[in-house]
CSV table of C-alpha atoms in Angstrom, one decimal:
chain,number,residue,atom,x,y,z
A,1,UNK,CA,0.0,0.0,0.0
A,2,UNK,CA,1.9,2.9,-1.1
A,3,UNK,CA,0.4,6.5,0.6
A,4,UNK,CA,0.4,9.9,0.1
A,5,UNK,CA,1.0,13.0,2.0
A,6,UNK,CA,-1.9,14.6,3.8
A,7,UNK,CA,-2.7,17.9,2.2
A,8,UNK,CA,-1.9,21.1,4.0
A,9,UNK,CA,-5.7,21.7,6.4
A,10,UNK,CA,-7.1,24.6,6.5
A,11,UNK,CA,-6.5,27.5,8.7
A,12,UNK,CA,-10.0,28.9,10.2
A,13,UNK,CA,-8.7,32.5,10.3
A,14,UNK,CA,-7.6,33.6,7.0
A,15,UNK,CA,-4.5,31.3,6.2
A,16,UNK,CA,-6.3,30.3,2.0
A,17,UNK,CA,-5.5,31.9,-1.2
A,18,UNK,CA,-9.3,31.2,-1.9
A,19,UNK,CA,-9.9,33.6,1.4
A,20,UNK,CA,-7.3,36.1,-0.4
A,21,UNK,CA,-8.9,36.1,-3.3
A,22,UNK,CA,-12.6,36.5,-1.7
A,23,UNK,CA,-11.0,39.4,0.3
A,24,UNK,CA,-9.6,41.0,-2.5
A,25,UNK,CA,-12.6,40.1,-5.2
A,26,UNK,CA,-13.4,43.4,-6.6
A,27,UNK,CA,-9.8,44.4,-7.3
A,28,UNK,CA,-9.9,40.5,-9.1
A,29,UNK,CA,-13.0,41.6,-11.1
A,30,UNK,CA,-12.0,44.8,-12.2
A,31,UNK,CA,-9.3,43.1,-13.4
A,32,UNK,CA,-11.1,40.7,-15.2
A,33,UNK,CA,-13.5,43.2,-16.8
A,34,UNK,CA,-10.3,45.3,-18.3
A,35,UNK,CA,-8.8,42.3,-19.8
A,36,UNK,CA,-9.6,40.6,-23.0
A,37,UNK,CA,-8.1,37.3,-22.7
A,38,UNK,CA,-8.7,36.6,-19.0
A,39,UNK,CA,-6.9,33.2,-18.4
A,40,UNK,CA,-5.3,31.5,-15.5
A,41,UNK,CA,-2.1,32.3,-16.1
A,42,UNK,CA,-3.7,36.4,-15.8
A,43,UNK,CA,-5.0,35.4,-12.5
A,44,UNK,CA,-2.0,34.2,-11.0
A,45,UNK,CA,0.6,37.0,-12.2
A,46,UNK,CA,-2.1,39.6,-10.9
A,47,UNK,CA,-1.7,37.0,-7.2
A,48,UNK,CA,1.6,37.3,-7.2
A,49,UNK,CA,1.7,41.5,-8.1
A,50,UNK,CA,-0.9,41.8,-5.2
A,51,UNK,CA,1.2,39.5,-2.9
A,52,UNK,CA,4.5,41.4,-3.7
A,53,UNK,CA,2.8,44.9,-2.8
A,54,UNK,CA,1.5,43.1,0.5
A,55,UNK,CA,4.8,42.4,1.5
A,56,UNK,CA,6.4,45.5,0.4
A,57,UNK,CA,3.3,47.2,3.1
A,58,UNK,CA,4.9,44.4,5.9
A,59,UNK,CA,1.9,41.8,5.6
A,60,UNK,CA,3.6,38.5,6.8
A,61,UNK,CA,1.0,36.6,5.8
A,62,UNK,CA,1.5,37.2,2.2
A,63,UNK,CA,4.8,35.2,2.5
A,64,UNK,CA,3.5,32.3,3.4
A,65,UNK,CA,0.3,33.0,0.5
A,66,UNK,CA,3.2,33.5,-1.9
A,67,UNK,CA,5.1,30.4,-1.0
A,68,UNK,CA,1.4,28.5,-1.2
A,69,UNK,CA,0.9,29.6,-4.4
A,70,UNK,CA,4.1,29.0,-6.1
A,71,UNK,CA,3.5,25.2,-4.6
A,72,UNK,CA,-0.2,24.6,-6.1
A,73,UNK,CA,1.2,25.9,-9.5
A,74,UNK,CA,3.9,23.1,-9.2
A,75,UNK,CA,7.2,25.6,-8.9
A,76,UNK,CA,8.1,23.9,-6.0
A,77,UNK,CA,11.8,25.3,-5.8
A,78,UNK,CA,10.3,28.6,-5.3
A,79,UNK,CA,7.6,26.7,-2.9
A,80,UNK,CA,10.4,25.6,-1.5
A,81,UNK,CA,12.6,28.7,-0.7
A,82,UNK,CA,9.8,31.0,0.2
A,83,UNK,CA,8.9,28.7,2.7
A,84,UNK,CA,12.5,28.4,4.0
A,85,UNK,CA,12.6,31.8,4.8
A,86,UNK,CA,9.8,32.0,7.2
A,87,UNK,CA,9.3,28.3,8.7
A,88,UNK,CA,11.2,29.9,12.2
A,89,UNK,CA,7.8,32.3,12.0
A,90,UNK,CA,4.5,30.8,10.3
A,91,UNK,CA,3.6,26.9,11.2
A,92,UNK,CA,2.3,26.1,8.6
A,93,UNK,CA,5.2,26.8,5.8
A,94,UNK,CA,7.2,24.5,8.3
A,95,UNK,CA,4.6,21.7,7.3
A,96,UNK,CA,4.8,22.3,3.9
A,97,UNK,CA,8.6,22.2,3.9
A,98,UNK,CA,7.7,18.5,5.8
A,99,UNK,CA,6.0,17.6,3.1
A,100,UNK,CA,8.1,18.9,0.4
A,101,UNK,CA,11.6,17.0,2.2
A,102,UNK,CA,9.6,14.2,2.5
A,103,UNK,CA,7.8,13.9,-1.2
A,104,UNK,CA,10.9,15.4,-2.5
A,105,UNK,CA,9.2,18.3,-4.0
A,106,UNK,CA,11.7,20.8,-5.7
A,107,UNK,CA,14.9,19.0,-3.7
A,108,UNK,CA,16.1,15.7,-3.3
A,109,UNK,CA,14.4,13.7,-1.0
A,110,UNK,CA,15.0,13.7,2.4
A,111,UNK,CA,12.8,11.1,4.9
A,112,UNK,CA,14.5,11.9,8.1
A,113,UNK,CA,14.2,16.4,7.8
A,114,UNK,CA,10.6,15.9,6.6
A,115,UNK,CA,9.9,13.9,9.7
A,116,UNK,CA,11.9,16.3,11.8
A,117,UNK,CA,9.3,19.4,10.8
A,118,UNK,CA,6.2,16.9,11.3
A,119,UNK,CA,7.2,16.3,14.7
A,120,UNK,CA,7.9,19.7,15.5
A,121,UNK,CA,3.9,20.3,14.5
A,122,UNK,CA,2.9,17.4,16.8
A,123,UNK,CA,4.8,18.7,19.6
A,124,UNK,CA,4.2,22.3,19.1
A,125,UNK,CA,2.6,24.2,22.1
A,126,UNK,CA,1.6,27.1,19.8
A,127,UNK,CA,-2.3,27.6,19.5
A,128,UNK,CA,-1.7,28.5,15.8
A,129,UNK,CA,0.0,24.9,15.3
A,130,UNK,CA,-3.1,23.3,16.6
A,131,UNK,CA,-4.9,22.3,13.1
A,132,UNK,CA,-2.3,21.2,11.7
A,133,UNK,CA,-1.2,18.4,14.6
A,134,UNK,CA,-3.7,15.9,12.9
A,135,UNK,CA,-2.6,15.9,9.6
A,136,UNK,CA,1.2,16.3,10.7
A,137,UNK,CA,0.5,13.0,13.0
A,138,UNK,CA,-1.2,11.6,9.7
A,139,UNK,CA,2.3,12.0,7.7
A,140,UNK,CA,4.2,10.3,10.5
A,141,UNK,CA,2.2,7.6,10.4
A,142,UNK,CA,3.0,7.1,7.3
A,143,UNK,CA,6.6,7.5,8.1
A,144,UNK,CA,6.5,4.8,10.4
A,145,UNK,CA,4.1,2.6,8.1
A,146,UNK,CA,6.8,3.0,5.0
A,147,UNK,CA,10.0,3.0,7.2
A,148,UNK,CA,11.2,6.1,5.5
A,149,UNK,CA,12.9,8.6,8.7
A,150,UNK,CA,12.2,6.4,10.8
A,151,UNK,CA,12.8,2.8,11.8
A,152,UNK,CA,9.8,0.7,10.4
A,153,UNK,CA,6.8,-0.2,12.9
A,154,UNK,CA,3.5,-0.6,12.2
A,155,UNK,CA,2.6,-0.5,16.3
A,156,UNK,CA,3.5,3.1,16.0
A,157,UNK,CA,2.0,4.2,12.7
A,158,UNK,CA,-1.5,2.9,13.7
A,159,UNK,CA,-1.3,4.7,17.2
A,160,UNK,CA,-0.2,8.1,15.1
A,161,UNK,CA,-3.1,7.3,12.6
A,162,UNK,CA,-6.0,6.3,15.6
A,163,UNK,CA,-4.7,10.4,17.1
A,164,UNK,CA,-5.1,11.8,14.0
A,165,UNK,CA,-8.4,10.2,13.3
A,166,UNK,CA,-9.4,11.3,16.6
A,167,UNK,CA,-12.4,9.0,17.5
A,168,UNK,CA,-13.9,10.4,13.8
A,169,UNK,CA,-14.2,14.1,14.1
A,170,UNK,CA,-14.6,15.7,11.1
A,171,UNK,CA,-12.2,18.1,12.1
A,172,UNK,CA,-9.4,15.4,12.2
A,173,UNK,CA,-7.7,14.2,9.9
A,174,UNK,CA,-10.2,12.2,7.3
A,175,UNK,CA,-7.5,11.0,5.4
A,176,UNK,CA,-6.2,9.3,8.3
A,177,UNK,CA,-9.8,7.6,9.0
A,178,UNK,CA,-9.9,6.5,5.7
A,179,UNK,CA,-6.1,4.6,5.9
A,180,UNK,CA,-6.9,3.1,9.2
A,181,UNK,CA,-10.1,1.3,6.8
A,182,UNK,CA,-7.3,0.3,4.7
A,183,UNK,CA,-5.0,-0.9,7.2
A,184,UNK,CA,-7.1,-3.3,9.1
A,185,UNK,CA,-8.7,-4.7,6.1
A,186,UNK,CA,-4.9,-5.6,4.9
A,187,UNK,CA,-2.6,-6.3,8.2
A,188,UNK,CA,-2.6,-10.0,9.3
A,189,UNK,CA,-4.7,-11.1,10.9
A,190,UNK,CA,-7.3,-8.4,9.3
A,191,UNK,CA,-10.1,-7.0,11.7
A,192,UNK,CA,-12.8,-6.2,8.4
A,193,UNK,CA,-14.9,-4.8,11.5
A,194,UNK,CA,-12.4,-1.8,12.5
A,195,UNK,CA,-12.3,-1.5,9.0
A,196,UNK,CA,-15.5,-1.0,7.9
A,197,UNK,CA,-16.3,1.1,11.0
A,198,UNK,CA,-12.8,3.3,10.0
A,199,UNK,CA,-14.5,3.6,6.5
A,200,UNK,CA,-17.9,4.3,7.4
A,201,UNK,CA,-16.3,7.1,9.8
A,202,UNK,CA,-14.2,8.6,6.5
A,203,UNK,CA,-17.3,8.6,4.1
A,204,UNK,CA,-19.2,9.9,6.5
A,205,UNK,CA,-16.5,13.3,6.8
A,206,UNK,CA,-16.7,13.1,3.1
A,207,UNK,CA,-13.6,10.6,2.1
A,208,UNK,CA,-14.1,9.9,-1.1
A,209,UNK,CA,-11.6,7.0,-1.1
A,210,UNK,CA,-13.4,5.2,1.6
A,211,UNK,CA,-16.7,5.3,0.3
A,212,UNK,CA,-15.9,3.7,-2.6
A,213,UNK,CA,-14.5,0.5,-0.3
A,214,UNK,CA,-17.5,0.5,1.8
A,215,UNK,CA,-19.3,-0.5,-1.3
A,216,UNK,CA,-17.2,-3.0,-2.1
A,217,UNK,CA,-17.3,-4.3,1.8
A,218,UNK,CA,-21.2,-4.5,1.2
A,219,UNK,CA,-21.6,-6.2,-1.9
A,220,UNK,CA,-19.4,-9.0,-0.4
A,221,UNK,CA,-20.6,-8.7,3.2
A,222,UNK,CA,-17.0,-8.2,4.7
A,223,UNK,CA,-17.0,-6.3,8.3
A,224,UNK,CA,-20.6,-6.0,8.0
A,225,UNK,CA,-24.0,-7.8,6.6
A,226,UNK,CA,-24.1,-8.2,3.1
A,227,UNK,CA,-26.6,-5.6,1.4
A,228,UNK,CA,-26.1,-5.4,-2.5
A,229,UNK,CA,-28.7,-2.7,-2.5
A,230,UNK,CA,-26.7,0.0,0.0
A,231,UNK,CA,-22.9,-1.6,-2.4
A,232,UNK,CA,-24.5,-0.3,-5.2
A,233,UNK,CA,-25.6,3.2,-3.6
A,234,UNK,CA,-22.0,3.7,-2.5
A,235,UNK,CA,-20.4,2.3,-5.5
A,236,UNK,CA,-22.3,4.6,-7.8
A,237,UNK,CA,-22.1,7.7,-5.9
A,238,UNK,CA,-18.4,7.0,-5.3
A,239,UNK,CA,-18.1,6.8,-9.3
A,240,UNK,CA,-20.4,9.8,-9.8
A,241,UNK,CA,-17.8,11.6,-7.7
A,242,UNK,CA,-14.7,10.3,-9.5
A,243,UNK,CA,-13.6,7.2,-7.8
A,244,UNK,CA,-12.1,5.2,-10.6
A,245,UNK,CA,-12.1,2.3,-8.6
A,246,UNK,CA,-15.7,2.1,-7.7
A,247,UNK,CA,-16.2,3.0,-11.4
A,248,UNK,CA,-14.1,-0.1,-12.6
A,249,UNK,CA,-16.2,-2.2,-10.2
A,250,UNK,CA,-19.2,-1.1,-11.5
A,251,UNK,CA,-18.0,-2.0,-14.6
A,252,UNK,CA,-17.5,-5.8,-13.3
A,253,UNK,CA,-20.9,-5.7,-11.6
A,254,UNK,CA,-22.6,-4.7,-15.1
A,255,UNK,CA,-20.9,-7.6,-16.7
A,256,UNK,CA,-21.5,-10.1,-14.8
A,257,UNK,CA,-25.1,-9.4,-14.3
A,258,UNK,CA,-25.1,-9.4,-18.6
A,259,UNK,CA,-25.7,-5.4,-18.9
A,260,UNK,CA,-23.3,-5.6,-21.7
A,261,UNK,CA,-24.2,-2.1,-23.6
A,262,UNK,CA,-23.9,-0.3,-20.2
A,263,UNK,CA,-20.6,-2.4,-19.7
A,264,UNK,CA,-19.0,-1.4,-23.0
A,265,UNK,CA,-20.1,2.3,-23.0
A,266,UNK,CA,-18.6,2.6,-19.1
A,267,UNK,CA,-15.9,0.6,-19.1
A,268,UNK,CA,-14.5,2.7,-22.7
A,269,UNK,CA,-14.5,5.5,-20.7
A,270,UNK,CA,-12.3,4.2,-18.0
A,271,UNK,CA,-10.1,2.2,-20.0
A,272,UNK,CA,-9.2,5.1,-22.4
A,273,UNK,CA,-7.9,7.1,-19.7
A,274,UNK,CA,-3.8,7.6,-20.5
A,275,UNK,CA,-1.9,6.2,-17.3
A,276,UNK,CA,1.0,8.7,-17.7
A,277,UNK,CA,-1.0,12.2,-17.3
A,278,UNK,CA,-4.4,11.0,-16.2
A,279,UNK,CA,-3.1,8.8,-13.2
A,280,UNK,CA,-1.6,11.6,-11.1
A,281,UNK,CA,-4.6,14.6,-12.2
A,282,UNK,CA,-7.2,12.1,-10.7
A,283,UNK,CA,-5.2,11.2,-7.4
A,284,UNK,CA,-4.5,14.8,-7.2
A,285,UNK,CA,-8.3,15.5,-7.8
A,286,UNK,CA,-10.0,12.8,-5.7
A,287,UNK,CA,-7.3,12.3,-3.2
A,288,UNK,CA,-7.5,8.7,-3.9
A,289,UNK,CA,-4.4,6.2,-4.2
A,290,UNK,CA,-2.9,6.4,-7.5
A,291,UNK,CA,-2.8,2.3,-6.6
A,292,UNK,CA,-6.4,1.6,-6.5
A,293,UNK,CA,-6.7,4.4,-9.5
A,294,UNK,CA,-4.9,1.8,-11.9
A,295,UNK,CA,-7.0,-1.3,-10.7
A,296,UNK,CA,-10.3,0.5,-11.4
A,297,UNK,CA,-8.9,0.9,-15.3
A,298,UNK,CA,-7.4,-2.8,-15.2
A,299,UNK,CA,-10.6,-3.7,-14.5
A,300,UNK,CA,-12.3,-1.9,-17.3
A,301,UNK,CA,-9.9,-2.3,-19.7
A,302,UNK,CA,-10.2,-6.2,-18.9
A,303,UNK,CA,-14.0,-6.6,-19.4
A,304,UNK,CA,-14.3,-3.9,-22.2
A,305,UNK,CA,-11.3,-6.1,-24.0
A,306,UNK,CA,-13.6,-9.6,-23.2
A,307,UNK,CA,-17.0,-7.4,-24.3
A,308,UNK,CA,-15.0,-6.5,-27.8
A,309,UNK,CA,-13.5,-10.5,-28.1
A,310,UNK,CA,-17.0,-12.0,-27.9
A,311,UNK,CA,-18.8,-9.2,-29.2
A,312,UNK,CA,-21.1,-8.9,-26.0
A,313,UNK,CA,-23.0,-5.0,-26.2
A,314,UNK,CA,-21.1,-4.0,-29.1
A,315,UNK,CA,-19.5,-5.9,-32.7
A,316,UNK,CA,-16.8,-8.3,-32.5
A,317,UNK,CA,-13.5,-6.9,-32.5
A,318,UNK,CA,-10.6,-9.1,-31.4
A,319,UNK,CA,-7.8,-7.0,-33.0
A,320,UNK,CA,-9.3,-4.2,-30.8
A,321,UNK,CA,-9.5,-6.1,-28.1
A,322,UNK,CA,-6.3,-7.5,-28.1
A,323,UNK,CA,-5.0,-3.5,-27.6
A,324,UNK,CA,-7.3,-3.2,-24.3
A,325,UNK,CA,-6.2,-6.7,-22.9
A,326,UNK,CA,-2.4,-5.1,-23.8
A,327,UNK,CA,-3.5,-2.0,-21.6
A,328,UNK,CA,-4.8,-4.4,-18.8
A,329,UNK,CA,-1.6,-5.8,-18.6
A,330,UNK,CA,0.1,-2.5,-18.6
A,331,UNK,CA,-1.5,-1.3,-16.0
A,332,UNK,CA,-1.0,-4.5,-13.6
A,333,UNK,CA,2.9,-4.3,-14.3
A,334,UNK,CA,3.1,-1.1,-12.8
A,335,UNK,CA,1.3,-2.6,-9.8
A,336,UNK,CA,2.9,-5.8,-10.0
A,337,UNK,CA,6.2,-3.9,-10.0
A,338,UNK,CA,5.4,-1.5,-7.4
A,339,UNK,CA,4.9,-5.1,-4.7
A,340,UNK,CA,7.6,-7.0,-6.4
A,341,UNK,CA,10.4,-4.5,-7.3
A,342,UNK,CA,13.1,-7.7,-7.2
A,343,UNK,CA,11.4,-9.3,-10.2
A,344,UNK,CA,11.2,-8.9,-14.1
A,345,UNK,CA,8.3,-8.2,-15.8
A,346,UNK,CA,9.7,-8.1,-19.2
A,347,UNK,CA,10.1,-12.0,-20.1
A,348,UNK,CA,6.5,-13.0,-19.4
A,349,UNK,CA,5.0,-9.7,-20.7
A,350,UNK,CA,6.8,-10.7,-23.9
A,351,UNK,CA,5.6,-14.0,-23.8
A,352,UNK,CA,2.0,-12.9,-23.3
A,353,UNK,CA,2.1,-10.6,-26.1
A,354,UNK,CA,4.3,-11.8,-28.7
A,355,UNK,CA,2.3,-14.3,-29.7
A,356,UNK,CA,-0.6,-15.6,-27.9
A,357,UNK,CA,-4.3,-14.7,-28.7
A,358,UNK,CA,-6.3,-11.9,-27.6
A,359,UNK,CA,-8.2,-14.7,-25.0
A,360,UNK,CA,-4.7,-15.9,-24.0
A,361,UNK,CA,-3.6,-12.5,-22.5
A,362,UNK,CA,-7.1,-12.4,-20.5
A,363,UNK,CA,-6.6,-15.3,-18.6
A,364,UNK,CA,-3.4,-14.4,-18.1
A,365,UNK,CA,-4.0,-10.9,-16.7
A,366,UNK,CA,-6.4,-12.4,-14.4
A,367,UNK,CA,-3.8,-14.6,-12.8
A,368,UNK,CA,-1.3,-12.6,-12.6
A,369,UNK,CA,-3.7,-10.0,-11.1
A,370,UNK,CA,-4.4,-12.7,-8.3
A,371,UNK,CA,-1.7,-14.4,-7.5
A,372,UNK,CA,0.6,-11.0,-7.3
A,373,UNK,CA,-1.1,-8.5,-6.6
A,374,UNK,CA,-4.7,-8.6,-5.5
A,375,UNK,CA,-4.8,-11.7,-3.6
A,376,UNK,CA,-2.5,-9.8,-0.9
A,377,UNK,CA,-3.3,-6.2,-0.8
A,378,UNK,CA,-7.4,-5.9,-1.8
A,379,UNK,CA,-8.5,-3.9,0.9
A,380,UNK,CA,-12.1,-5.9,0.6
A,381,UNK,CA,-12.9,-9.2,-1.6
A,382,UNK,CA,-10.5,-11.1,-2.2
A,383,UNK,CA,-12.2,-14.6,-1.6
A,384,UNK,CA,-13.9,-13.7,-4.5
A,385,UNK,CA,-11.4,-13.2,-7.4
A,386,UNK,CA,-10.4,-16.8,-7.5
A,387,UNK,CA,-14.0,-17.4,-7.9
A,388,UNK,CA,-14.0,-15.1,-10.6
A,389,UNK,CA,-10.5,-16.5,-12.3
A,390,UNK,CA,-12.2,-19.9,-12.6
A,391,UNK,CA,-15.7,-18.7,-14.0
A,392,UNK,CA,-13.3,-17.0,-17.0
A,393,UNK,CA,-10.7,-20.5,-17.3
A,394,UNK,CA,-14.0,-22.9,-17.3
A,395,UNK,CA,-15.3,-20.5,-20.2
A,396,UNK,CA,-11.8,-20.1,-22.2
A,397,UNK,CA,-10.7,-24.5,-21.0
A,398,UNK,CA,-14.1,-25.5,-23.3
A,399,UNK,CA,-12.6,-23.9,-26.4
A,400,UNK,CA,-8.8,-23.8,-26.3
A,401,UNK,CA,-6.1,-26.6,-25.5
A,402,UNK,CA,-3.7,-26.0,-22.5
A,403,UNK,CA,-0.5,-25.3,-22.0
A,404,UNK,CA,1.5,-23.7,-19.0
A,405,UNK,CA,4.4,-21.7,-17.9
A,406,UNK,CA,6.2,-21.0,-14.9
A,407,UNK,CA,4.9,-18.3,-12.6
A,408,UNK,CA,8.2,-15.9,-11.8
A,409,UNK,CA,6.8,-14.4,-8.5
A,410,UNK,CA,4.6,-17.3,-7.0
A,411,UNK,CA,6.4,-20.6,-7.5
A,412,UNK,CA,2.9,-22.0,-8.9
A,413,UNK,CA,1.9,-22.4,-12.8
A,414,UNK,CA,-0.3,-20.2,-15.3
A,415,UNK,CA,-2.4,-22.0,-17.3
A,416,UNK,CA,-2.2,-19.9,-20.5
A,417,UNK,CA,-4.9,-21.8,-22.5
C-alpha cells in the first residue's frame, strides 16, 4: 500500500488563497472586466503583483500566500525557498517544507528532515500549530508505516493514525480515518470490523476514497452484513464523484449481471484514460491512491477487452480487443512492479504478447492480477477473485487446448490456454 501526503488543512482565520482572493474580489473583477483574454495564467501573475505589494506594506502573511501559491502551481523550488525563509515564524510553511523534504518536492528527497518538521507540528505548544497536529501525526504515520525517517513499525504508525483520526471528528484528519479502513482490512490477521467502521467514519467526513470501499465491503458482506442494495448506492455515488475504482467495479458488476451495452459504454470510458497524465490529475483531484486508481482501469480495460473479443454489447473486434487486454496488462505491471520490485516483468510480458491470442492474455492478466497483486493487498474481496478466475478459465478450457508456464513471482503455474 503505497500513501500519500496529507494535504496542507485549513486555517480557520484567513490562512487560504481562496480567502485572499474572496477578500480582494473586486480588485480581481476589475481586473477581469479590463482584460480581454482573461486566463489563469492572468489570475496568477495579478496574485503574485498583489502578494509582492503586500509584503512591500509588511503583511507576513502574504509570504506564506506567496510560497502557497508558487506550490499549487507546481514551482516547488520557489515553494520551496519561500517557505524556507519564514518556517522559524509561520507553522504552517514548516509543514509544507515537511512535506516537500519528505515527497521530494523541488529537492532531493529527504525522509529523516521531513519527519523532523512533522514532529515539531505534533509537539508544538503554539495555539496557531493546533490544526495542523492531525494531519502532521497523519504523515508520521506514514513514516512509520513505509519505514522512510524512521525505523519501520506498524505499532506506532497505527497509534499516530488512531490520534489523527481522533475518534472520527470531522475536524481530524479524514485521510487518516480513511487509511486506518485500509489498514485493518490488509494487516494480518485483518479485523474487516475496525475496518469497515474506520470507513464508514471517512465517508461519512466526506472521504471519497473510503466510500468507494465500503461499497465494495457490502456487496461481499465483509465487516458488515451483506446488502447489494446500500454496495450499489455507495459504489455509484463513489463513481459519480470520480472514484475510478468504484467505477471499474461497477464496470465488473454490469458484466457479470449481462448489462453488456452499459458495460461497454462505461468501461471505454475508464479504459481510455492515459496512465501517464491522467493517473496523477485524478489522485490529485479525488485524493484517492494512485494504486487503487490503476485497478479500477485494469478492471475496465479487462472486461471492455472480453466485451469487444466476444462481441457482448457491441461488434466483435478481437484486434481491438487485443490493444485493451495489452492496456490491462500495462497497467498490472506497474502494480505488480510497485509489490515485487526484485522481479522482471519483461520476459513474461513478452511472452504474453508476442504471440498468444487476444483470450490468452485475459486469462493471463487475471492470474497474474491474483496471485501477485490482489490476492494480498485488496483492501475488501479477495475470496472472491479466485471465484471469478475460474468462472473466466471454465469459459476459455471448453474452447482452447492447455498449456503452461512457470509463474516468476509465485512458485505455482499459469495456465495460459
Amino acid at each position: 500500500m503505497k500513501l500519500t501526503s496529507e494535504k496542507l488543512p485549513k486555517n480557520p482565520s484567513y490562512t487560504s488563497l481562496s480567502h485572499f482572493a474572496a477578500k480582494n474580489a473586486k480588485i480581481f473583477q476589475w481586473r477581469k472586466e479590463k482584460t480581454d483574454h482573461y486566463s489563469h495564467a492572468n489570475l496568477v501573475d495579478k496574485a503574485l503583483q498583489l502578494l509582492k505589494e503586500r509584503i512591500r506594506r509588511g503583511d507576513t502573511m502574504a509570504y506564506f500566500l506567496r510560497g502557497q501559491l508558487y506550490f499549487e502551481e507546481g514551482w516547488y523550488e520557489e515553494a520551496l525557498e519561500q517557505f524556507e525563509e519564514i518556517k522559524e515564524k509561520d507553522h504552517q510553511a514548516t509543514y509544507q517544507l515537511g512535506v516537500m523534504y519528505y515527497d521530494g518536492l523541488g529537492t532531493a528527497t529527504d525522509s529523516e528532515k521531513g519527519v523532523e518538521y512533522m514532529k515539531k507540528i505534533v509537539d508544538s505548544p503554539c495555539p496557531k500549530a493546533r490544526h495542523l497536529k492531525f494531519a502532521a501525526a497523519y504523515n508520521l504515520g506514514r513514516a512509520y508505516y513505509e519505514g522512510k525517517g524512521v525505523k519501520r513499525s506498524d505499532k506506532e504508525a497505527e497509534r499516530l493514525w488512531l490520534f489523527a483520526a481522533d475518534n472520527g471528528n470531522p475536524k481530524a484528519s479524514v485521510k487518516a480515518q480513511s487509511i486506518l479502513g485500509l489498514y485493518y482490512s490488509t494487516k494480518e490477521p485483518r479485523e474487516l470490523e475496525k475496518a469497515f467502521y474506520w470507513h464508514s467514519e471517512a465517508c461519512g467526513n466526506g472521504n471519497l476514497e473510503s466510500q468507494g470501499a465500503l461499497g465494495l465491503m457490502y456487496f461481499y458482506g465483509q465487516g458488515i452484513r451483506q446488502d447489494t442494495e446500500a454496495a450499489l448506492h455507495c459504489l455509484r455515488e463513489a463513481a459519480e464523484r470520480g472514484n475510478v475504482y468504484a467505477q471499474g467495479n461497477l464496470v465488473e458488476y454490469y458484466y457479470k449481471m449481462k448489462f453488456f451495452t452499459k458495460c461497454v459504454a462505461f468501461s471505454k470510458r475508464i479504459a481510455d484514460y492515459d496512465e501517464v497524465h491522467d493517473i496523477p490529475m485524478i489522485a490529485q483531484v479525488t485524493d484517492c491512491l494512485p494504486e487503487f486508481i490503476i485497478r479500477g482501469m485494469a478492471l475496465a480495460s479487462f472486461y471492455h477487452a472480453r466485451c469487444l473479443q466476444l462481441g457482448l454489447g457491441v461488434t466483435k473486434d478481437e484486434a481491438t480487443a487485443k490493444r485493451y487486454y495489452s492496456k490491462n496488462l500495462c497497467f498490472i505491471s506497474r502494480t505488480w512492479q510497485e509489490q515485487n520490485p526484485g522481479l522482471t516483468w519483461n520476459v513474461l510480458e513478452q511472452l504474453l504478447l508476442g504471440s498468444l491470442l487476444c483470450f490468452l492474455a485475459a486469462r493471463a492478466a487475471l492470474f497474474l492480477a491474483w496471485d501477485c497483486v490482489w490476492r494480498r493487498q485488496l483492501p475488501i474481496g479477495p475470496k472472491s477473485i479466485p471465484e471469478k478466475v475460474d468462472v473466466v478459465n471454465q469459459h476459455l478450457l471448453t474452447e482452447n487446448p492447455v498449456h503452461c508456464v512457470p509463474n516468476l513471482s509465485c512458485k505455482r503455474k499459469i495456465c495460459l490456454g
